[in-house]
Amino acid sequence: MLLELSNIFKWVNSGGNRIFLLKDINLKIEEGEFISIMGPSGSGKSTLLHVIGMLDNFNEGEYHFLHENVNRLKEKQRTRLYKQYIGFVFQAYHLIDELTVYENIETPLLYQDVKSSERKAMVADMLDRFNIVGKKDLFPAQLSGGQQQIVGIARALISKPKLILADEPTGNLNSKQGEEIMQLFKQLNEEGVTVIQVTHSEKNAEYGSRIINLMDGKIEF
Ligand code: ADP
Ligand code: MG
């Protein structure tokens, strides 16, 4: 088991009322799965992904990730856990405009204890693998959306995560670029990386082995 959410509730208080963002979420995910989360806008997909990625807290329930009880961890331990095992890919890429492709991909390693020579080798591997060696000195604005997303994925993969979380990763791409990104996830998944993606596209969801439908913060069966 890679992770397990048990009876997870998340809410915000507004004018004396509780507004539930997640309601009684129960979810087990095995290593090597490729999961698509679907549901209408506002149904809680991003919130669920953020909880899984430990970027958001929840109010009730238990979250186990690789035998760690996430809700019992101190902030620092939790940060170490997700930095070691989880890579995030965003719809709007979230690249740093002032940094080159090379520097963007290298960023996660700067927060870890990776020697400079080793960092160079790891970034070179990524540039090579994604066929973007020739783009390494360009800035994000000089790339197409598809290329920016590939850089975003390379950055998410540089620390060799077990789990990739992708929130509408093809949302800003044309269909050809989107398909390239989905092929990439498929290949990563075949290499053993667990993938959880949020998508609006039935076609993209088909790449996964399981679909989870959210509605008003609840999983629908
Ligand atoms: P989705 O990704 O499925 O579109 P979200 O997870 O972003 O949905 O949001 C689910 C619902 O919770 C939405 O109605 C959103 O407006 C609301 N929401 C999200 N975060 C907060 C917050 N911090 N405070 C209040 N409401 C929020
Ligand atoms: Mg969302």
PDB file of C-alpha atoms and ligand atoms in Angstrom:
ATOM      1  CA  MET A   1       0.000   0.000   0.000  1.00  0.00           C
ATOM      2  CA  LEU A   2       1.326   3.421  -0.948  1.00  0.00           C
ATOM      3  CA  LEU A   3      -1.279   5.468   0.868  1.00  0.00           C
ATOM      4  CA  GLU A   4      -4.595   5.256   2.641  1.00  0.00           C
ATOM      5  CA  LEU A   5      -7.091   7.984   3.496  1.00  0.00           C
ATOM      6  CA  SER A   6      -9.645   6.999   6.137  1.00  0.00           C
ATOM      7  CA  ASN A   7     -12.754   9.050   6.872  1.00  0.00           C
ATOM      8  CA  ILE A   8     -11.139  12.309   5.834  1.00  0.00           C
ATOM      9  CA  PHE A   9     -13.173  15.466   6.368  1.00  0.00           C
ATOM     10  CA  LYS A  10     -12.039  18.957   5.527  1.00  0.00           C
ATOM     11  CA  TRP A  11     -14.113  22.053   6.151  1.00  0.00           C
ATOM     12  CA  VAL A  12     -13.949  25.811   6.422  1.00  0.00           C
ATOM     13  CA  ASN A  13     -16.086  27.925   8.733  1.00  0.00           C
ATOM     14  CA  SER A  14     -18.090  30.678   7.159  1.00  0.00           C
ATOM     15  CA  GLY A  15     -20.578  32.826   9.060  1.00  0.00           C
ATOM     16  CA  GLY A  16     -21.178  30.151  11.680  1.00  0.00           C
ATOM     17  CA  ASN A  17     -21.648  27.445   9.053  1.00  0.00           C
ATOM     18  CA  ARG A  18     -19.351  24.595   8.219  1.00  0.00           C
ATOM     19  CA  ILE A  19     -18.647  24.336   4.524  1.00  0.00           C
ATOM     20  CA  PHE A  20     -17.344  20.886   3.699  1.00  0.00           C
ATOM     21  CA  LEU A  21     -14.627  20.686   1.062  1.00  0.00           C
ATOM     22  CA  LEU A  22     -14.055  16.945   1.603  1.00  0.00           C
ATOM     23  CA  LYS A  23     -16.631  14.608   3.126  1.00  0.00           C
ATOM     24  CA  ASP A  24     -15.758  11.183   4.476  1.00  0.00           C
ATOM     25  CA  ILE A  25     -13.097  10.321   1.912  1.00  0.00           C
ATOM     26  CA  ASN A  26     -11.924   6.702   2.024  1.00  0.00           C
ATOM     27  CA  LEU A  27      -9.278   5.784  -0.476  1.00  0.00           C
ATOM     28  CA  LYS A  28      -6.539   3.164  -0.738  1.00  0.00           C
ATOM     29  CA  ILE A  29      -3.885   3.481  -3.389  1.00  0.00           C
ATOM     30  CA  GLU A  30      -1.360   0.778  -4.189  1.00  0.00           C
ATOM     31  CA  GLU A  31       2.098   1.423  -5.565  1.00  0.00           C
ATOM     32  CA  GLY A  32       2.085   1.386  -9.343  1.00  0.00           C
ATOM     33  CA  GLU A  33      -1.507   2.527  -9.837  1.00  0.00           C
ATOM     34  CA  PHE A  34      -2.474   5.222 -12.331  1.00  0.00           C
ATOM     35  CA  ILE A  35      -5.546   7.024 -11.043  1.00  0.00           C
ATOM     36  CA  SER A  36      -7.718   9.696 -12.621  1.00  0.00           C
ATOM     37  CA  ILE A  37      -9.794  11.977 -10.409  1.00  0.00           C
ATOM     38  CA  MET A  38     -12.800  13.457 -12.198  1.00  0.00           C
ATOM     39  CA  GLY A  39     -15.756  15.597 -11.206  1.00  0.00           C
ATOM     40  CA  PRO A  40     -17.327  18.979 -11.855  1.00  0.00           C
ATOM     41  CA  SER A  41     -15.585  22.239 -11.112  1.00  0.00           C
ATOM     42  CA  GLY A  42     -15.672  22.947  -7.370  1.00  0.00           C
ATOM     43  CA  SER A  43     -16.194  19.295  -6.380  1.00  0.00           C
ATOM     44  CA  GLY A  44     -12.962  19.196  -4.365  1.00  0.00           C
ATOM     45  CA  LYS A  45     -10.505  17.593  -6.802  1.00  0.00           C
ATOM     46  CA  SER A  46      -7.659  20.037  -6.172  1.00  0.00           C
ATOM     47  CA  THR A  47      -8.323  19.981  -2.440  1.00  0.00           C
ATOM     48  CA  LEU A  48      -8.086  16.182  -2.404  1.00  0.00           C
ATOM     49  CA  LEU A  49      -4.854  16.278  -4.412  1.00  0.00           C
ATOM     50  CA  HIS A  50      -3.394  18.856  -2.020  1.00  0.00           C
ATOM     51  CA  VAL A  51      -4.309  16.721   0.982  1.00  0.00           C
ATOM     52  CA  ILE A  52      -2.662  13.687  -0.635  1.00  0.00           C
ATOM     53  CA  GLY A  53       0.382  15.838  -1.442  1.00  0.00           C
ATOM     54  CA  MET A  54       0.488  17.106   2.166  1.00  0.00           C
ATOM     55  CA  LEU A  55       0.187  20.698   0.967  1.00  0.00           C
ATOM     56  CA  ASP A  56      -3.184  21.058   2.725  1.00  0.00           C
ATOM     57  CA  ASN A  57      -4.345  19.972   6.159  1.00  0.00           C
ATOM     58  CA  PHE A  58      -7.615  18.259   6.940  1.00  0.00           C
ATOM     59  CA  ASN A  59      -9.880  18.428   9.983  1.00  0.00           C
ATOM     60  CA  GLU A  60     -10.819  14.834  10.675  1.00  0.00           C
ATOM     61  CA  GLY A  61      -9.730  11.347   9.711  1.00  0.00           C
ATOM     62  CA  GLU A  62      -6.425   9.577   9.203  1.00  0.00           C
ATOM     63  CA  TYR A  63      -3.863   9.633   6.454  1.00  0.00           C
ATOM     64  CA  HIS A  64      -1.197   6.966   6.149  1.00  0.00           C
ATOM     65  CA  PHE A  65       1.573   7.310   3.593  1.00  0.00           C
ATOM     66  CA  LEU A  66       4.126   4.483   3.372  1.00  0.00           C
ATOM     67  CA  HIS A  67       3.411   3.373   6.940  1.00  0.00           C
ATOM     68  CA  GLU A  68       3.763   6.909   8.294  1.00  0.00           C
ATOM     69  CA  ASN A  69       0.759   8.360  10.066  1.00  0.00           C
ATOM     70  CA  VAL A  70       0.768  11.733   8.331  1.00  0.00           C
ATOM     71  CA  ASN A  71      -1.478  13.502  10.856  1.00  0.00           C
ATOM     72  CA  ARG A  72       0.882  12.605  13.689  1.00  0.00           C
ATOM     73  CA  LEU A  73       4.012  13.921  11.976  1.00  0.00           C
ATOM     74  CA  LYS A  74       5.559  17.232  12.869  1.00  0.00           C
ATOM     75  CA  GLU A  75       5.581  19.833  10.100  1.00  0.00           C
ATOM     76  CA  LYS A  76       9.273  19.276   9.439  1.00  0.00           C
ATOM     77  CA  GLN A  77       8.958  15.489   9.159  1.00  0.00           C
ATOM     78  CA  ARG A  78       5.959  15.869   6.882  1.00  0.00           C
ATOM     79  CA  THR A  79       7.870  18.244   4.619  1.00  0.00           C
ATOM     80  CA  ARG A  80      10.748  15.793   4.418  1.00  0.00           C
ATOM     81  CA  LEU A  81       8.343  12.980   3.580  1.00  0.00           C
ATOM     82  CA  TYR A  82       6.657  14.723   0.657  1.00  0.00           C
ATOM     83  CA  LYS A  83       9.861  16.205  -0.705  1.00  0.00           C
ATOM     84  CA  GLN A  84      11.381  12.749  -0.781  1.00  0.00           C
ATOM     85  CA  TYR A  85       8.468  10.849  -2.276  1.00  0.00           C
ATOM     86  CA  ILE A  86       6.050  13.195  -4.043  1.00  0.00           C
ATOM     87  CA  GLY A  87       6.345  15.275  -7.214  1.00  0.00           C
ATOM     88  CA  PHE A  88       3.728  17.877  -8.168  1.00  0.00           C
ATOM     89  CA  VAL A  89       2.761  18.902 -11.699  1.00  0.00           C
ATOM     90  CA  PHE A  90       0.474  21.925 -12.079  1.00  0.00           C
ATOM     91  CA  GLN A  91      -1.869  23.066 -14.814  1.00  0.00           C
ATOM     92  CA  ALA A  92      -0.146  26.443 -15.075  1.00  0.00           C
ATOM     93  CA  TYR A  93       3.350  24.874 -14.883  1.00  0.00           C
ATOM     94  CA  HIS A  94       4.509  27.122 -11.967  1.00  0.00           C
ATOM     95  CA  LEU A  95       7.969  27.519 -13.448  1.00  0.00           C
ATOM     96  CA  ILE A  96      10.130  30.365 -12.207  1.00  0.00           C
ATOM     97  CA  ASP A  97      10.262  32.969 -14.995  1.00  0.00           C
ATOM     98  CA  GLU A  98      13.663  34.336 -14.030  1.00  0.00           C
ATOM     99  CA  LEU A  99      15.358  30.935 -14.110  1.00  0.00           C
ATOM    100  CA  THR A 100      16.468  28.995 -17.180  1.00  0.00           C
ATOM    101  CA  VAL A 101      15.133  25.554 -18.032  1.00  0.00           C
ATOM    102  CA  TYR A 102      18.264  24.046 -16.481  1.00  0.00           C
ATOM    103  CA  GLU A 103      17.879  26.052 -13.273  1.00  0.00           C
ATOM    104  CA  ASN A 104      14.150  25.329 -12.969  1.00  0.00           C
ATOM    105  CA  ILE A 105      14.773  21.590 -13.155  1.00  0.00           C
ATOM    106  CA  GLU A 106      17.628  21.839 -10.662  1.00  0.00           C
ATOM    107  CA  THR A 107      15.567  23.781  -8.073  1.00  0.00           C
ATOM    108  CA  PRO A 108      14.205  20.870  -5.977  1.00  0.00           C
ATOM    109  CA  LEU A 109      17.723  19.527  -5.506  1.00  0.00           C
ATOM    110  CA  LEU A 110      18.900  22.786  -3.968  1.00  0.00           C
ATOM    111  CA  TYR A 111      16.659  22.081  -0.982  1.00  0.00           C
ATOM    112  CA  GLN A 112      18.178  18.665  -0.513  1.00  0.00           C
ATOM    113  CA  ASP A 113      21.728  17.708   0.281  1.00  0.00           C
ATOM    114  CA  VAL A 114      22.832  16.903  -3.239  1.00  0.00           C
ATOM    115  CA  LYS A 115      26.408  17.746  -4.217  1.00  0.00           C
ATOM    116  CA  SER A 116      26.915  20.152  -7.110  1.00  0.00           C
ATOM    117  CA  SER A 117      28.554  17.531  -9.360  1.00  0.00           C
ATOM    118  CA  GLU A 118      25.740  15.085  -8.683  1.00  0.00           C
ATOM    119  CA  ARG A 119      23.139  17.784  -9.361  1.00  0.00           C
ATOM    120  CA  LYS A 120      24.714  18.461 -12.741  1.00  0.00           C
ATOM    121  CA  ALA A 121      24.550  14.796 -13.678  1.00  0.00           C
ATOM    122  CA  MET A 122      20.927  14.481 -12.554  1.00  0.00           C
ATOM    123  CA  VAL A 123      19.769  17.562 -14.481  1.00  0.00           C
ATOM    124  CA  ALA A 124      21.706  16.377 -17.546  1.00  0.00           C
ATOM    125  CA  ASP A 125      19.861  13.041 -17.339  1.00  0.00           C
ATOM    126  CA  MET A 126      16.501  14.797 -17.274  1.00  0.00           C
ATOM    127  CA  LEU A 127      17.359  17.115 -20.176  1.00  0.00           C
ATOM    128  CA  ASP A 128      18.462  14.068 -22.113  1.00  0.00           C
ATOM    129  CA  ARG A 129      15.475  11.932 -21.278  1.00  0.00           C
ATOM    130  CA  PHE A 130      12.977  14.622 -22.327  1.00  0.00           C
ATOM    131  CA  ASN A 131      14.953  15.743 -25.393  1.00  0.00           C
ATOM    132  CA  ILE A 132      15.360  19.307 -24.200  1.00  0.00           C
ATOM    133  CA  VAL A 133      19.163  19.556 -24.008  1.00  0.00           C
ATOM    134  CA  GLY A 134      19.051  22.286 -26.659  1.00  0.00           C
ATOM    135  CA  LYS A 135      16.607  24.310 -24.546  1.00  0.00           C
ATOM    136  CA  LYS A 136      18.524  24.274 -21.291  1.00  0.00           C
ATOM    137  CA  ASP A 137      19.557  27.947 -21.391  1.00  0.00           C
ATOM    138  CA  LEU A 138      16.165  29.275 -22.479  1.00  0.00           C
ATOM    139  CA  PHE A 139      13.671  30.912 -20.147  1.00  0.00           C
ATOM    140  CA  PRO A 140      10.087  29.620 -19.727  1.00  0.00           C
ATOM    141  CA  ALA A 141       8.623  32.490 -21.795  1.00  0.00           C
ATOM    142  CA  GLN A 142      10.697  31.298 -24.757  1.00  0.00           C
ATOM    143  CA  LEU A 143       9.006  27.875 -24.752  1.00  0.00           C
ATOM    144  CA  SER A 144       5.636  26.625 -25.973  1.00  0.00           C
ATOM    145  CA  GLY A 145       3.078  25.513 -23.378  1.00  0.00           C
ATOM    146  CA  GLY A 146       3.826  21.867 -24.112  1.00  0.00           C
ATOM    147  CA  GLN A 147       7.550  22.399 -23.623  1.00  0.00           C
ATOM    148  CA  GLN A 148       6.944  24.303 -20.392  1.00  0.00           C
ATOM    149  CA  GLN A 149       4.871  21.415 -19.069  1.00  0.00           C
ATOM    150  CA  ILE A 150       7.640  18.974 -19.991  1.00  0.00           C
ATOM    151  CA  VAL A 151      10.039  21.119 -17.952  1.00  0.00           C
ATOM    152  CA  GLY A 152       7.482  21.075 -15.118  1.00  0.00           C
ATOM    153  CA  ILE A 153       7.406  17.289 -15.258  1.00  0.00           C
ATOM    154  CA  ALA A 154      11.199  17.034 -15.403  1.00  0.00           C
ATOM    155  CA  ARG A 155      11.368  19.222 -12.305  1.00  0.00           C
ATOM    156  CA  ALA A 156       8.790  17.042 -10.531  1.00  0.00           C
ATOM    157  CA  LEU A 157      10.781  13.912 -11.404  1.00  0.00           C
ATOM    158  CA  ILE A 158      14.279  15.072 -10.572  1.00  0.00           C
ATOM    159  CA  SER A 159      14.111  13.872  -6.981  1.00  0.00           C
ATOM    160  CA  LYS A 160      12.858  10.455  -8.178  1.00  0.00           C
ATOM    161  CA  PRO A 161       9.456  10.506  -6.467  1.00  0.00           C
ATOM    162  CA  LYS A 162       7.355   7.392  -5.959  1.00  0.00           C
ATOM    163  CA  LEU A 163       4.188   9.408  -6.553  1.00  0.00           C
ATOM    164  CA  ILE A 164       3.365  12.032  -9.164  1.00  0.00           C
ATOM    165  CA  LEU A 165       0.377  14.281  -8.478  1.00  0.00           C
ATOM    166  CA  ALA A 166      -0.842  16.196 -11.505  1.00  0.00           C
ATOM    167  CA  ASP A 167      -3.649  18.770 -11.324  1.00  0.00           C
ATOM    168  CA  GLU A 168      -5.150  19.136 -14.817  1.00  0.00           C
ATOM    169  CA  PRO A 169      -1.675  18.852 -16.366  1.00  0.00           C
ATOM    170  CA  THR A 170      -2.960  19.208 -19.929  1.00  0.00           C
ATOM    171  CA  GLY A 171      -5.535  21.902 -19.160  1.00  0.00           C
ATOM    172  CA  ASN A 172      -3.556  24.621 -20.961  1.00  0.00           C
ATOM    173  CA  LEU A 173      -2.298  22.480 -23.844  1.00  0.00           C
ATOM    174  CA  ASN A 174      -3.574  21.690 -27.296  1.00  0.00           C
ATOM    175  CA  SER A 175      -4.636  18.095 -27.937  1.00  0.00           C
ATOM    176  CA  LYS A 176      -1.349  17.006 -29.527  1.00  0.00           C
ATOM    177  CA  GLN A 177       0.739  18.434 -26.672  1.00  0.00           C
ATOM    178  CA  GLY A 178      -1.715  16.957 -24.202  1.00  0.00           C
ATOM    179  CA  GLU A 179      -1.368  13.528 -25.708  1.00  0.00           C
ATOM    180  CA  GLU A 180       2.425  13.774 -25.460  1.00  0.00           C
ATOM    181  CA  ILE A 181       2.144  14.552 -21.768  1.00  0.00           C
ATOM    182  CA  MET A 182      -0.251  11.633 -21.217  1.00  0.00           C
ATOM    183  CA  GLN A 183       2.116   9.283 -23.048  1.00  0.00           C
ATOM    184  CA  LEU A 184       4.856  10.501 -20.752  1.00  0.00           C
ATOM    185  CA  PHE A 185       2.815   9.725 -17.636  1.00  0.00           C
ATOM    186  CA  LYS A 186       1.942   6.335 -19.052  1.00  0.00           C
ATOM    187  CA  GLN A 187       5.603   5.550 -19.593  1.00  0.00           C
ATOM    188  CA  LEU A 188       6.557   6.739 -16.106  1.00  0.00           C
ATOM    189  CA  ASN A 189       3.792   4.603 -14.668  1.00  0.00           C
ATOM    190  CA  GLU A 190       5.102   1.571 -16.549  1.00  0.00           C
ATOM    191  CA  GLU A 191       8.456   2.258 -14.935  1.00  0.00           C
ATOM    192  CA  GLY A 192       6.791   1.977 -11.534  1.00  0.00           C
ATOM    193  CA  VAL A 193       5.863   5.550 -10.606  1.00  0.00           C
ATOM    194  CA  THR A 194       2.375   5.876  -9.118  1.00  0.00           C
ATOM    195  CA  VAL A 195       0.387   8.600 -10.885  1.00  0.00           C
ATOM    196  CA  ILE A 196      -2.691  10.474  -9.661  1.00  0.00           C
ATOM    197  CA  GLN A 197      -4.067  12.999 -12.125  1.00  0.00           C
ATOM    198  CA  VAL A 198      -7.028  15.340 -12.030  1.00  0.00           C
ATOM    199  CA  THR A 199      -8.626  15.599 -15.446  1.00  0.00           C
ATOM    200  CA  HIS A 200     -11.787  16.795 -17.178  1.00  0.00           C
ATOM    201  CA  SER A 201     -11.074  14.713 -20.225  1.00  0.00           C
ATOM    202  CA  GLU A 202     -12.567  11.225 -20.591  1.00  0.00           C
ATOM    203  CA  LYS A 203      -9.827  10.479 -23.082  1.00  0.00           C
ATOM    204  CA  ASN A 204      -7.054  11.369 -20.638  1.00  0.00           C
ATOM    205  CA  ALA A 205      -8.803   9.465 -17.875  1.00  0.00           C
ATOM    206  CA  GLU A 206      -8.613   6.348 -20.050  1.00  0.00           C
ATOM    207  CA  TYR A 207      -4.841   6.324 -19.587  1.00  0.00           C
ATOM    208  CA  GLY A 208      -5.405   5.475 -15.968  1.00  0.00           C
ATOM    209  CA  SER A 209      -6.348   2.132 -14.472  1.00  0.00           C
ATOM    210  CA  ARG A 210      -9.000   3.546 -12.134  1.00  0.00           C
ATOM    211  CA  ILE A 211     -11.289   6.557 -12.100  1.00  0.00           C
ATOM    212  CA  ILE A 212     -12.414   8.295  -8.922  1.00  0.00           C
ATOM    213  CA  ASN A 213     -15.466  10.515  -9.291  1.00  0.00           C
ATOM    214  CA  LEU A 214     -15.907  13.393  -6.859  1.00  0.00           C
ATOM    215  CA  MET A 215     -19.145  15.242  -6.265  1.00  0.00           C
ATOM    216  CA  ASP A 216     -19.563  17.936  -3.587  1.00  0.00           C
ATOM    217  CA  GLY A 217     -16.452  16.697  -1.766  1.00  0.00           C
ATOM    218  CA  LYS A 218     -17.566  13.054  -1.710  1.00  0.00           C
ATOM    219  CA  ILE A 219     -16.439  10.059  -3.687  1.00  0.00           C
ATOM    220  CA  GLU A 220     -19.265   8.739  -5.847  1.00  0.00           C
ATOM    221  CA  PHE A 221     -19.669   5.040  -6.447  1.00  0.00           C
TER     222      PHE A 221
HETATM  223  P1  ADP B   1     -12.006  21.543  -7.946  1.00  0.00           P
HETATM  224  O1  ADP B   1     -10.532  21.400  -8.021  1.00  0.00           O
HETATM  225  O2  ADP B   1     -12.760  20.257  -8.058  1.00  0.00           O
HETATM  226  O3  ADP B   1     -12.532  22.554  -8.946  1.00  0.00           O
HETATM  227  P2  ADP B   1     -11.481  22.692  -5.344  1.00  0.00           P
HETATM  228  O4  ADP B   1     -10.871  21.590  -4.585  1.00  0.00           O
HETATM  229  O5  ADP B   1     -10.547  23.739  -5.875  1.00  0.00           O
HETATM  230  O6  ADP B   1     -12.403  22.122  -6.514  1.00  0.00           O
HETATM  231  O7  ADP B   1     -12.551  23.428  -4.432  1.00  0.00           O
HETATM  232  C1  ADP B   1     -13.670  22.763  -3.866  1.00  0.00           C
HETATM  233  C2  ADP B   1     -14.600  23.772  -3.259  1.00  0.00           C
HETATM  234  O8  ADP B   1     -14.059  24.326  -2.085  1.00  0.00           O
HETATM  235  C3  ADP B   1     -14.901  24.953  -4.153  1.00  0.00           C
HETATM  236  O9  ADP B   1     -16.257  25.292  -3.981  1.00  0.00           O
HETATM  237  C4  ADP B   1     -14.004  26.045  -3.630  1.00  0.00           C
HETATM  238  O10 ADP B   1     -14.538  27.307  -3.889  1.00  0.00           O
HETATM  239  C5  ADP B   1     -13.951  25.732  -2.169  1.00  0.00           C
HETATM  240  N1  ADP B   1     -12.689  26.087  -1.491  1.00  0.00           N
HETATM  241  C6  ADP B   1     -11.468  25.619  -1.798  1.00  0.00           C
HETATM  242  N2  ADP B   1     -10.542  26.077  -0.948  1.00  0.00           N
HETATM  243  C7  ADP B   1     -11.207  26.862  -0.071  1.00  0.00           C
HETATM  244  C8  ADP B   1     -10.825  27.645   1.069  1.00  0.00           C
HETATM  245  N3  ADP B   1      -9.576  27.690   1.493  1.00  0.00           N
HETATM  246  N4  ADP B   1     -11.804  28.319   1.702  1.00  0.00           N
HETATM  247  C9  ADP B   1     -13.079  28.265   1.297  1.00  0.00           C
HETATM  248  N5  ADP B   1     -13.500  27.558   0.263  1.00  0.00           N
HETATM  249  C10 ADP B   1     -12.580  26.871  -0.431  1.00  0.00           C
HETATM  250 MG    MG B   2      -9.106  22.227  -9.304  1.00  0.00          MG
END
